[in-house]
PDB file of C-alpha atoms and ligand atoms in Angstrom:
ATOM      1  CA  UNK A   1    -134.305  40.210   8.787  1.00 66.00           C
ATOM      2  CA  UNK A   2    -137.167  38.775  10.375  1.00 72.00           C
ATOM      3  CA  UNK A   3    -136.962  35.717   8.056  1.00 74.00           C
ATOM      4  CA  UNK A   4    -133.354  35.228   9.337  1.00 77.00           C
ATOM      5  CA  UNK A   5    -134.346  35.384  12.939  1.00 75.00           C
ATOM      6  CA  UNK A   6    -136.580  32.543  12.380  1.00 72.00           C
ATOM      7  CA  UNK A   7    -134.485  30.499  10.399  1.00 74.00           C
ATOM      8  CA  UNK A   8    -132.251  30.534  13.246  1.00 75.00           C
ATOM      9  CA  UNK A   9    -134.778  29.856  15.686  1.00 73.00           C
ATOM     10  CA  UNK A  10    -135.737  26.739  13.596  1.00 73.00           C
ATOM     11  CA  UNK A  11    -132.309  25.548  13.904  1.00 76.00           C
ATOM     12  CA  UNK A  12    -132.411  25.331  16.762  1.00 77.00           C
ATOM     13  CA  UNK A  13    -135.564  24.083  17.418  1.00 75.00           C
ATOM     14  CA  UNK A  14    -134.676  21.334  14.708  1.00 78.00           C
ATOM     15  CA  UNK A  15    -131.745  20.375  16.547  1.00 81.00           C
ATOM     16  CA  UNK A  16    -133.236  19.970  19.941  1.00 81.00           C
ATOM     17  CA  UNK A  17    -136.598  18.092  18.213  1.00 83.00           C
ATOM     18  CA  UNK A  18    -134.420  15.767  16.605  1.00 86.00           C
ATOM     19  CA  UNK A  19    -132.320  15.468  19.862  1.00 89.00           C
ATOM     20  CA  UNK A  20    -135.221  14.641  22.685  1.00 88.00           C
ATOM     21  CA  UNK A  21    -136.820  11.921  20.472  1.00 91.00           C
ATOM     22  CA  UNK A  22    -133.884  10.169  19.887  1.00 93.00           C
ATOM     23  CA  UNK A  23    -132.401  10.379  23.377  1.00 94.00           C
ATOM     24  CA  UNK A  24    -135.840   8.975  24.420  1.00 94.00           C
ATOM     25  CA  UNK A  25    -135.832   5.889  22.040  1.00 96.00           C
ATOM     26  CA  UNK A  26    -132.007   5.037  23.113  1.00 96.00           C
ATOM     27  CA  UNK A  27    -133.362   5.322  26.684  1.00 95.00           C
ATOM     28  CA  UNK A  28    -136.629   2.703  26.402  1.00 95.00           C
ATOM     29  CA  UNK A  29    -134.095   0.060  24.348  1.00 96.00           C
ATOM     30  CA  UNK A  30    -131.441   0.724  26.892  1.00 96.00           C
ATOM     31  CA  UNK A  31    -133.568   0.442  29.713  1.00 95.00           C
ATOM     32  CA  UNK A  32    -135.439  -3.086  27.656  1.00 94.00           C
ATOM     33  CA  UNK A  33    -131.662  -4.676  27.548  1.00 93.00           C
ATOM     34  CA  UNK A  34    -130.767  -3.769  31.065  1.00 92.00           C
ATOM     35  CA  UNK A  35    -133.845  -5.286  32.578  1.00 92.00           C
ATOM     36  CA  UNK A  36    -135.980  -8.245  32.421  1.00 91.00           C
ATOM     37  CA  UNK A  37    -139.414  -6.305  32.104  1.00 91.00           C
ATOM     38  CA  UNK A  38    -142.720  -8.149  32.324  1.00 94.00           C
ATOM     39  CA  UNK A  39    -144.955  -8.261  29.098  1.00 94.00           C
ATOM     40  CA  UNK A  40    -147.062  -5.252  29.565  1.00 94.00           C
ATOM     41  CA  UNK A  41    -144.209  -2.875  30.698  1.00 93.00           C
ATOM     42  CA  UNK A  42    -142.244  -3.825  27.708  1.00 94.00           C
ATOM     43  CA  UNK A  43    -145.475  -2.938  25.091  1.00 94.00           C
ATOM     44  CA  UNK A  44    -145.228   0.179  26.725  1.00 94.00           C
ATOM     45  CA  UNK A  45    -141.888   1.073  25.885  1.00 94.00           C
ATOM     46  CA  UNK A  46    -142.489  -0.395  22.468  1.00 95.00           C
ATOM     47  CA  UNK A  47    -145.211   2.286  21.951  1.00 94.00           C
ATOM     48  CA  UNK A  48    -143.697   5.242  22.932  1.00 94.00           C
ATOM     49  CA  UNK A  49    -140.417   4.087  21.133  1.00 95.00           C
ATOM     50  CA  UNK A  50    -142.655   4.111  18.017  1.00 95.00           C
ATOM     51  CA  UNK A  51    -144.458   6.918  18.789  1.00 93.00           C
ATOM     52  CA  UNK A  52    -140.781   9.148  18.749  1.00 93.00           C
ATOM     53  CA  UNK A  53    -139.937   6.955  15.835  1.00 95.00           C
ATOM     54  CA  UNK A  54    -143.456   8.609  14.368  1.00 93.00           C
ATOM     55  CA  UNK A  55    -142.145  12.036  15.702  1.00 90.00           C
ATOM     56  CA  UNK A  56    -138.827  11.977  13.746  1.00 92.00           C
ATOM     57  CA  UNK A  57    -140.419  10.621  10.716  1.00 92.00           C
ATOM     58  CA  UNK A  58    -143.199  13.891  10.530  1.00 90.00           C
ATOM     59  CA  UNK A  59    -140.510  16.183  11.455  1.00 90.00           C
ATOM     60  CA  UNK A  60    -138.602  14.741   8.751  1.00 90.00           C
ATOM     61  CA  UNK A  61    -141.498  14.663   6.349  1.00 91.00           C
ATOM     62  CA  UNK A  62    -142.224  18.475   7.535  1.00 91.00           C
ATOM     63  CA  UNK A  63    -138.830  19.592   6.597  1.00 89.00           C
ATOM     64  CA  UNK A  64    -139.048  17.640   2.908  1.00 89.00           C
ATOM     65  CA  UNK A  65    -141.920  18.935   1.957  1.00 91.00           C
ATOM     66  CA  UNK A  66    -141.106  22.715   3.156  1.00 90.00           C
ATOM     67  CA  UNK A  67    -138.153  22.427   1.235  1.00 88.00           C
ATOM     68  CA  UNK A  68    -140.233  20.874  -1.886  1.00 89.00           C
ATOM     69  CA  UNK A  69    -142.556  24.088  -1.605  1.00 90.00           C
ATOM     70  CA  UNK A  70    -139.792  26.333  -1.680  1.00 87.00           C
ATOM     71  CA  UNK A  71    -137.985  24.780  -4.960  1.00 86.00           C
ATOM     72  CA  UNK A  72    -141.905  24.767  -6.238  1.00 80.00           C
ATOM     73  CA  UNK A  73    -141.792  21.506  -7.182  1.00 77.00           C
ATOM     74  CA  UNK A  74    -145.476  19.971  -7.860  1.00 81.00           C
ATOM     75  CA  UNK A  75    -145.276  18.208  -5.077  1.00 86.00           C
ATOM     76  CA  UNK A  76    -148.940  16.562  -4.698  1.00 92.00           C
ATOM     77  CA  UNK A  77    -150.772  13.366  -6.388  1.00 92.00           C
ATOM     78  CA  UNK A  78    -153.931  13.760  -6.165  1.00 95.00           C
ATOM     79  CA  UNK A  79    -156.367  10.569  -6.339  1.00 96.00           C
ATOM     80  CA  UNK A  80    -159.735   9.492  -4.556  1.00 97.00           C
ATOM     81  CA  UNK A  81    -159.380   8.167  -1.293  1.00 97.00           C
ATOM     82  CA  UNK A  82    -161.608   7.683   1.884  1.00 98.00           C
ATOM     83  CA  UNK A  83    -161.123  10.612   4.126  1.00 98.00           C
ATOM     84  CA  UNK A  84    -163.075   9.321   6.772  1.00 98.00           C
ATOM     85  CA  UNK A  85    -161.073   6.001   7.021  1.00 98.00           C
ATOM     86  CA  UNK A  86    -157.978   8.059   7.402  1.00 98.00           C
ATOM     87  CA  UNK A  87    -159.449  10.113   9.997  1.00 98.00           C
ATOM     88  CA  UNK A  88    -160.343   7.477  11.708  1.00 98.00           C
ATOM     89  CA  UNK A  89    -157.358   5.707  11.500  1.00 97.00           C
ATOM     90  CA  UNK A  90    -155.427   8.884  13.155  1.00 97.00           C
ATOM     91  CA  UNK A  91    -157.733   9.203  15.752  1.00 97.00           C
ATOM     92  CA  UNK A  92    -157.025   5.249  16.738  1.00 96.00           C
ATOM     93  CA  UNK A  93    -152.972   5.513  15.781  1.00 94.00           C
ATOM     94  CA  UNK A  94    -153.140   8.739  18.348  1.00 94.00           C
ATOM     95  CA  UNK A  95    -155.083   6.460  20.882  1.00 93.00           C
ATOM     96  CA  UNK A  96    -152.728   4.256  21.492  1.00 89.00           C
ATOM     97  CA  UNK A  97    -150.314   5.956  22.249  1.00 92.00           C
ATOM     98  CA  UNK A  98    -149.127   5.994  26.020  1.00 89.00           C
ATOM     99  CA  UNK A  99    -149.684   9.108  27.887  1.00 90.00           C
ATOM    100  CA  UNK A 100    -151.198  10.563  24.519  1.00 94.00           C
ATOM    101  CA  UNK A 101    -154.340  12.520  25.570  1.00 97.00           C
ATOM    102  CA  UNK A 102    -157.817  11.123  24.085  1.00 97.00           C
ATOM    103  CA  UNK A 103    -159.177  12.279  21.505  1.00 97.00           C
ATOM    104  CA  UNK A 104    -163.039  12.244  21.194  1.00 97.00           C
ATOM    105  CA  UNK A 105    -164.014  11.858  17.677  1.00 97.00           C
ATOM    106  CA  UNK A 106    -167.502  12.370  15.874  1.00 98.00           C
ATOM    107  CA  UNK A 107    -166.618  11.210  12.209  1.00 98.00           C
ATOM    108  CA  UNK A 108    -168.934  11.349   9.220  1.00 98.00           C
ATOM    109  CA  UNK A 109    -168.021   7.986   7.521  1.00 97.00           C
ATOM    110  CA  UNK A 110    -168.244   7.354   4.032  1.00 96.00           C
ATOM    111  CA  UNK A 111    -166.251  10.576   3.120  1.00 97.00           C
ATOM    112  CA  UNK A 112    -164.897  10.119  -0.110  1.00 97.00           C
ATOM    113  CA  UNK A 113    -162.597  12.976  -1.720  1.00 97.00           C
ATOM    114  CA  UNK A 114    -159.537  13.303  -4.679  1.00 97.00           C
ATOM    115  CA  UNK A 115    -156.867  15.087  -2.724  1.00 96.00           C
ATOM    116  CA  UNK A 116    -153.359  13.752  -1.665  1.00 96.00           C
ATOM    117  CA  UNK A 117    -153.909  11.250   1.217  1.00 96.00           C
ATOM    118  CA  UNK A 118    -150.243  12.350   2.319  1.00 94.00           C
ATOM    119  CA  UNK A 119    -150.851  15.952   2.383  1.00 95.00           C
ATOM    120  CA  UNK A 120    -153.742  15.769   4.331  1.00 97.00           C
ATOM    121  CA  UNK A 121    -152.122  13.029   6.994  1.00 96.00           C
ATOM    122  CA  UNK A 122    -149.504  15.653   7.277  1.00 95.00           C
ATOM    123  CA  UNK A 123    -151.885  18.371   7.834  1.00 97.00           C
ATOM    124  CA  UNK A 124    -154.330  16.832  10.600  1.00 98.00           C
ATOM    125  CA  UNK A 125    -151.450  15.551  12.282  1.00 96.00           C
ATOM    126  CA  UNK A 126    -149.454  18.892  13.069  1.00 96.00           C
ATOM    127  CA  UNK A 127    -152.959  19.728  14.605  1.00 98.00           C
ATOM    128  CA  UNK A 128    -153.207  16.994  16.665  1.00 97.00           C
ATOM    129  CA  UNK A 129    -149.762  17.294  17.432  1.00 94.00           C
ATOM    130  CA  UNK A 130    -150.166  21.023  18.666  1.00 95.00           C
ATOM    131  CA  UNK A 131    -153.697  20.362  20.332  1.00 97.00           C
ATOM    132  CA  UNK A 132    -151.949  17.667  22.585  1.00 95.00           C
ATOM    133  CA  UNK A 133    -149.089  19.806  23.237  1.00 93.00           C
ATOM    134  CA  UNK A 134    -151.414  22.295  25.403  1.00 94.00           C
ATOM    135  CA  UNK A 135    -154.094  19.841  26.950  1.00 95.00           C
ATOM    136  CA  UNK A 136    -153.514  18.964  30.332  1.00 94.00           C
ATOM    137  CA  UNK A 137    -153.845  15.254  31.926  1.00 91.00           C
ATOM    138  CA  UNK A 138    -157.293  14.282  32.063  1.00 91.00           C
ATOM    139  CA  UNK A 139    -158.367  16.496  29.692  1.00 95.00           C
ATOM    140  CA  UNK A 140    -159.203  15.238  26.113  1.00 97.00           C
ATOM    141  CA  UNK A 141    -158.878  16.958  21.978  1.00 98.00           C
ATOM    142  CA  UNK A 142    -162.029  16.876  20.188  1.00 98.00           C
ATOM    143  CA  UNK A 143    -161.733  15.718  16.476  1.00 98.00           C
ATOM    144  CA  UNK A 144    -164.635  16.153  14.009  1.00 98.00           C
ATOM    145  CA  UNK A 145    -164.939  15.716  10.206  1.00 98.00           C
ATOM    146  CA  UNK A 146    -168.052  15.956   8.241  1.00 97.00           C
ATOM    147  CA  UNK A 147    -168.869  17.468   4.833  1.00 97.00           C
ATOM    148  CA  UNK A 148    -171.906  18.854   3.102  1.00 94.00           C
ATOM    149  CA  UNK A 149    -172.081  19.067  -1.557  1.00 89.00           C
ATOM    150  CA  UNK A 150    -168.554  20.245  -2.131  1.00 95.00           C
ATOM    151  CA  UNK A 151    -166.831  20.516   1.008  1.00 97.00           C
ATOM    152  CA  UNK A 152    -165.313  18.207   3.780  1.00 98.00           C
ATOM    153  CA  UNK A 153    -164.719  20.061   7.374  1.00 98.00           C
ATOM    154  CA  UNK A 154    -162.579  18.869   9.803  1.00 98.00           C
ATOM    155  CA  UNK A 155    -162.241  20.427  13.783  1.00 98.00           C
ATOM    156  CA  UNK A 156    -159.718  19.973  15.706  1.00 98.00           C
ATOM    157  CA  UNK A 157    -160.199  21.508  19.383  1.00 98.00           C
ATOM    158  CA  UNK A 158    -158.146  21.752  22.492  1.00 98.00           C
ATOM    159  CA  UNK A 159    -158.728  23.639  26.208  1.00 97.00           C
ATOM    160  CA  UNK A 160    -155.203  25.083  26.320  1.00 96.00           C
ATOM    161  CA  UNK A 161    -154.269  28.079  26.315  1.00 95.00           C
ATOM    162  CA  UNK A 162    -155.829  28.763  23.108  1.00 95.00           C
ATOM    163  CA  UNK A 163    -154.205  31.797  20.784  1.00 95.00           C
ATOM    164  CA  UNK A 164    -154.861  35.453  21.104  1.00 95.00           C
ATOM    165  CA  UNK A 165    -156.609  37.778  17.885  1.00 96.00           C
ATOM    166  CA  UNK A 166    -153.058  39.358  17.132  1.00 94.00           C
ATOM    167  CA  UNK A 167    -151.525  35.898  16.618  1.00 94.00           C
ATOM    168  CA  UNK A 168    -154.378  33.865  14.823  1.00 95.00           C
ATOM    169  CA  UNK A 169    -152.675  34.956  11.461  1.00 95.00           C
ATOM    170  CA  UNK A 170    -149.058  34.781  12.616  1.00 94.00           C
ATOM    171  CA  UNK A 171    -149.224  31.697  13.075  1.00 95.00           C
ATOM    172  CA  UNK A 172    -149.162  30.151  10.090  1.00 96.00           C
ATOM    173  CA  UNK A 173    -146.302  31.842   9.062  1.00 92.00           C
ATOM    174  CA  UNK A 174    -143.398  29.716   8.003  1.00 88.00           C
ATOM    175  CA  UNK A 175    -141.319  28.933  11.103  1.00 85.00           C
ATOM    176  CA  UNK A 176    -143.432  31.255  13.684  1.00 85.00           C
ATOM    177  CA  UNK A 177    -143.668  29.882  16.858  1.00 81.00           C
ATOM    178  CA  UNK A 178    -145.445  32.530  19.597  1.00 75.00           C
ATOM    179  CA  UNK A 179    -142.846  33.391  22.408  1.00 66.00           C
ATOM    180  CA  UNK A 180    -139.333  32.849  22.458  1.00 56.00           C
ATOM    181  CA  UNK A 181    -136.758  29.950  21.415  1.00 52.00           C
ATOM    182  CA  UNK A 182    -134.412  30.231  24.526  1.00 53.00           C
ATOM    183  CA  UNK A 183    -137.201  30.028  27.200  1.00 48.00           C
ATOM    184  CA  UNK A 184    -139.937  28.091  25.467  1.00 54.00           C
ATOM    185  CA  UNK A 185    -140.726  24.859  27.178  1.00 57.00           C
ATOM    186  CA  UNK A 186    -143.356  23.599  24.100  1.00 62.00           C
ATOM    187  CA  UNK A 187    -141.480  21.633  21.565  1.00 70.00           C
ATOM    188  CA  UNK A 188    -141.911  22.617  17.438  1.00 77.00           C
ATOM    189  CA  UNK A 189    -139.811  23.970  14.454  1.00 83.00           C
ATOM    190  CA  UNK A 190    -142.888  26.897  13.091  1.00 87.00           C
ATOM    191  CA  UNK A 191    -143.089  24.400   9.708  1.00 91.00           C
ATOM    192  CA  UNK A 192    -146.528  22.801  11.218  1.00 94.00           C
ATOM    193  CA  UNK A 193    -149.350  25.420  10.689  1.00 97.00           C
ATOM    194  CA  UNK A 194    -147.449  27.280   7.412  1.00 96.00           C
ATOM    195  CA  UNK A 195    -147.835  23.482   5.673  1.00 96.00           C
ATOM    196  CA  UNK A 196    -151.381  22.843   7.045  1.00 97.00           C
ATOM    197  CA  UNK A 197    -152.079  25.744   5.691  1.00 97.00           C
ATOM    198  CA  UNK A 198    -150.483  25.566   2.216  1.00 96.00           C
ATOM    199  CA  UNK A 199    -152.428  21.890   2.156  1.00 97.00           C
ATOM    200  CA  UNK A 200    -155.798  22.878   2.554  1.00 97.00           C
ATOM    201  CA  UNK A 201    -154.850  26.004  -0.045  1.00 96.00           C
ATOM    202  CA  UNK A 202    -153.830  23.259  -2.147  1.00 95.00           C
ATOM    203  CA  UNK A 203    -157.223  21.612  -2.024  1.00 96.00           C
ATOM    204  CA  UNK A 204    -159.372  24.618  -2.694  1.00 96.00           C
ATOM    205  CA  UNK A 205    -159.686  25.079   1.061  1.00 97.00           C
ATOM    206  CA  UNK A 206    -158.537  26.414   3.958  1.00 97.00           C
ATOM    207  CA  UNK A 207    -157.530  26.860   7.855  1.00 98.00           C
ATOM    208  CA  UNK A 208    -159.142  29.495  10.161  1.00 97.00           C
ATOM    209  CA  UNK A 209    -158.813  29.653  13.891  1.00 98.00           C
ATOM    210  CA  UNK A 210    -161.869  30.102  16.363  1.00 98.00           C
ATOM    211  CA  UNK A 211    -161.637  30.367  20.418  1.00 98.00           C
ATOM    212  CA  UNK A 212    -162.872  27.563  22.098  1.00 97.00           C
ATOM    213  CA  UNK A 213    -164.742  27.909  25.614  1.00 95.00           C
ATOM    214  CA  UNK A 214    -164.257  28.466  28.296  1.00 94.00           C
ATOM    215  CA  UNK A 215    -160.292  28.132  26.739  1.00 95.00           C
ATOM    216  CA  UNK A 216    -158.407  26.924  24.523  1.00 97.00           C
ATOM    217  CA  UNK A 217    -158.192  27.187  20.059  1.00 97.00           C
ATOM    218  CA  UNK A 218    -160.257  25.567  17.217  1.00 98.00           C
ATOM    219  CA  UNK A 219    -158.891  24.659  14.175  1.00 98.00           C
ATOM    220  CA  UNK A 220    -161.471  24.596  11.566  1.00 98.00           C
ATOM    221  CA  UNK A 221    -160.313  22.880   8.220  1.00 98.00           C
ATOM    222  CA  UNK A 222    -161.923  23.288   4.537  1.00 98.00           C
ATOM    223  CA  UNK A 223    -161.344  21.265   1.893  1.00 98.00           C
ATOM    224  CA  UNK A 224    -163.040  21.011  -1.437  1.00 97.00           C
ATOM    225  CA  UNK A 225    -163.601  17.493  -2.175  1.00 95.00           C
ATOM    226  CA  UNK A 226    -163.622  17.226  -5.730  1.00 91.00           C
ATOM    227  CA  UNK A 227    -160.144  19.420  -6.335  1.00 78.00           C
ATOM    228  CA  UNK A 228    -158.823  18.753  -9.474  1.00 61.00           C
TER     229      UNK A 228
HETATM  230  P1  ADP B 301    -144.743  24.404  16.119  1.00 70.07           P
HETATM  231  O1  ADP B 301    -145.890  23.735  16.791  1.00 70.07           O
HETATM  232  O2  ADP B 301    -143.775  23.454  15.530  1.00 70.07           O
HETATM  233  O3  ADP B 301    -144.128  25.489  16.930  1.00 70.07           O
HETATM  234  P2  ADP B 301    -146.740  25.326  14.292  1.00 70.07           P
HETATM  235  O4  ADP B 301    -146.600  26.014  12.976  1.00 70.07           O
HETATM  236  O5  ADP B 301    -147.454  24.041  14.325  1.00 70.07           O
HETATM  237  O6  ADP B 301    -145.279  25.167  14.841  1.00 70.07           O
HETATM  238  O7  ADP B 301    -147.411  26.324  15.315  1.00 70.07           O
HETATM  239  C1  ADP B 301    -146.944  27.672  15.397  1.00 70.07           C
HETATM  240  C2  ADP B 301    -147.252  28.259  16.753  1.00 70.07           C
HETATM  241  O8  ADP B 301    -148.671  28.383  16.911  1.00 70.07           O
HETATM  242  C3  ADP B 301    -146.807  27.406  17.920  1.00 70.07           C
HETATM  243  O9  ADP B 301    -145.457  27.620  18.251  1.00 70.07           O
HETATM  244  C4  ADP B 301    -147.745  27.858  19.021  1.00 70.07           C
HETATM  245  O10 ADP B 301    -147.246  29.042  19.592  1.00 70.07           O
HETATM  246  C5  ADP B 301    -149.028  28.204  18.272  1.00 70.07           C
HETATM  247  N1  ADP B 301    -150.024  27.098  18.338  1.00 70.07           N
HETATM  248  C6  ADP B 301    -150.215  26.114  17.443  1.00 70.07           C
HETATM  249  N2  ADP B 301    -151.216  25.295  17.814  1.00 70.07           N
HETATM  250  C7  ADP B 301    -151.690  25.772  18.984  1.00 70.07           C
HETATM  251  C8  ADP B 301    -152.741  25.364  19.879  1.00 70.07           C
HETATM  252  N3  ADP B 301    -153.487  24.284  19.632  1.00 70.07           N
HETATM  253  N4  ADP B 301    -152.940  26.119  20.999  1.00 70.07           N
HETATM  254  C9  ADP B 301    -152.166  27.202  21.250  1.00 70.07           C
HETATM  255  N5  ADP B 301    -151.173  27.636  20.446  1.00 70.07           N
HETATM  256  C10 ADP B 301    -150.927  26.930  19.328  1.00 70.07           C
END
């Protein structure tokens, strides 16, 4: 029954995700044929056109590869690729986005590891995702990845309102969001933190959450590096 109640709420929540992005991206075209903008103003509204364009494509992704789980397809290819580059990489994407806050990154480079590249773009997304949807202007996300013999760790950290004891497990239930669907003002569909999680599983590893201080959640990632 509980299972129910959330696959209504992510309805729902699907719905009005897919809704808001695309409203937005009608609006900055709209608004780019109505007016003659200058250069800069129009690269604006070129990025954050993309960036909902980026939105709809993870939810979509998100949805696809909850669905995959469930039918247990094998749904990975695992080969080597540079962790660190990706990292990287996310951490610039992220940065230029407008309004986006910044992310300070400390990244180990040179971090090779067999995994699937997808999985684990998918997976340190949704955090950054969720770590920007509770930091407030001005203040920044703190991304970190480094590795010792068998094992590649990344952080993501946020000051929001972090997540309380009784919830650091719920969360990664499939389609659990904390509070409720009606009043909620944060936007999700629950499918972030149950794939993360299922990811790093995947890859030998896995997700745990620590408090950060003064406020605010860290998401500490494990992955074995050599996963076969
Ligand atoms: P979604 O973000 O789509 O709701 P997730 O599975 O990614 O789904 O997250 C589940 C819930 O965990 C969120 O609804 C939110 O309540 C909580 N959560 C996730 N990340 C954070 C964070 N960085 N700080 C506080 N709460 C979080």
């Amino acid at each position: 029954f509980e299972l129910a109640r959330l696959q209504k709420n992510f309805l729902l929540s699907v719905t009005h995700e897919f809704k808001s992005p695309l409203a937005a991206i009608k609006l900055y075209l709209e608004t780019m044929q109505r007016h003659d903008l200058d250069a800069p103003k129009q690269q604006t509204f070129i990025k954050n056109a993309l960036y909902d364009t980026d939105r709809l494509n993870q939810l979509v992704e998100n949805a696809l590869m909850a669905n995959l789980i469930e039918r247990q397809s094998n749904i990975f290819t695992f080969e080597d690729f540079d962790l660190s580059a990706k990292i990287n990489d996310l951490a610039i994407k992220f940065s230029s986005v407008p309004g986006f806050p910044k992310i300070d990154s400390t990244i180990t480079p040179g971090i090779i590891m067999h995994g699937d590249g997808n999985a684990i773009t998918i997976l340190v997304t949704n955090l950054i995702e969720n770590a920007s949807k509770y930091t407030a202007s001005g203040e920044s996300i703190r991304l970190t990845l480094n590795n010792n013999g068998q094992h590649a760790f990344i952080e993501v950290a946020d000051h929001g309102i972090g997540i309380p004891d009784d919830e650091k497990e719920k969360v990664f239930q499939k389609f659990y969001r904390a509070g409720n669907e009606e009043t909620r003002s944060t936007k999700g569909t629950g499918l972030g933190l149950y794939l993360s999680r299922y990811i790093a599983r995947k890859h030998q590893g896995d997700i745990k959450i620590l408090d950060n201080q003064p406020k605010g959640a860290i998401f500490q990632v494990r992955l074995n590096k050599a996963v076969q």
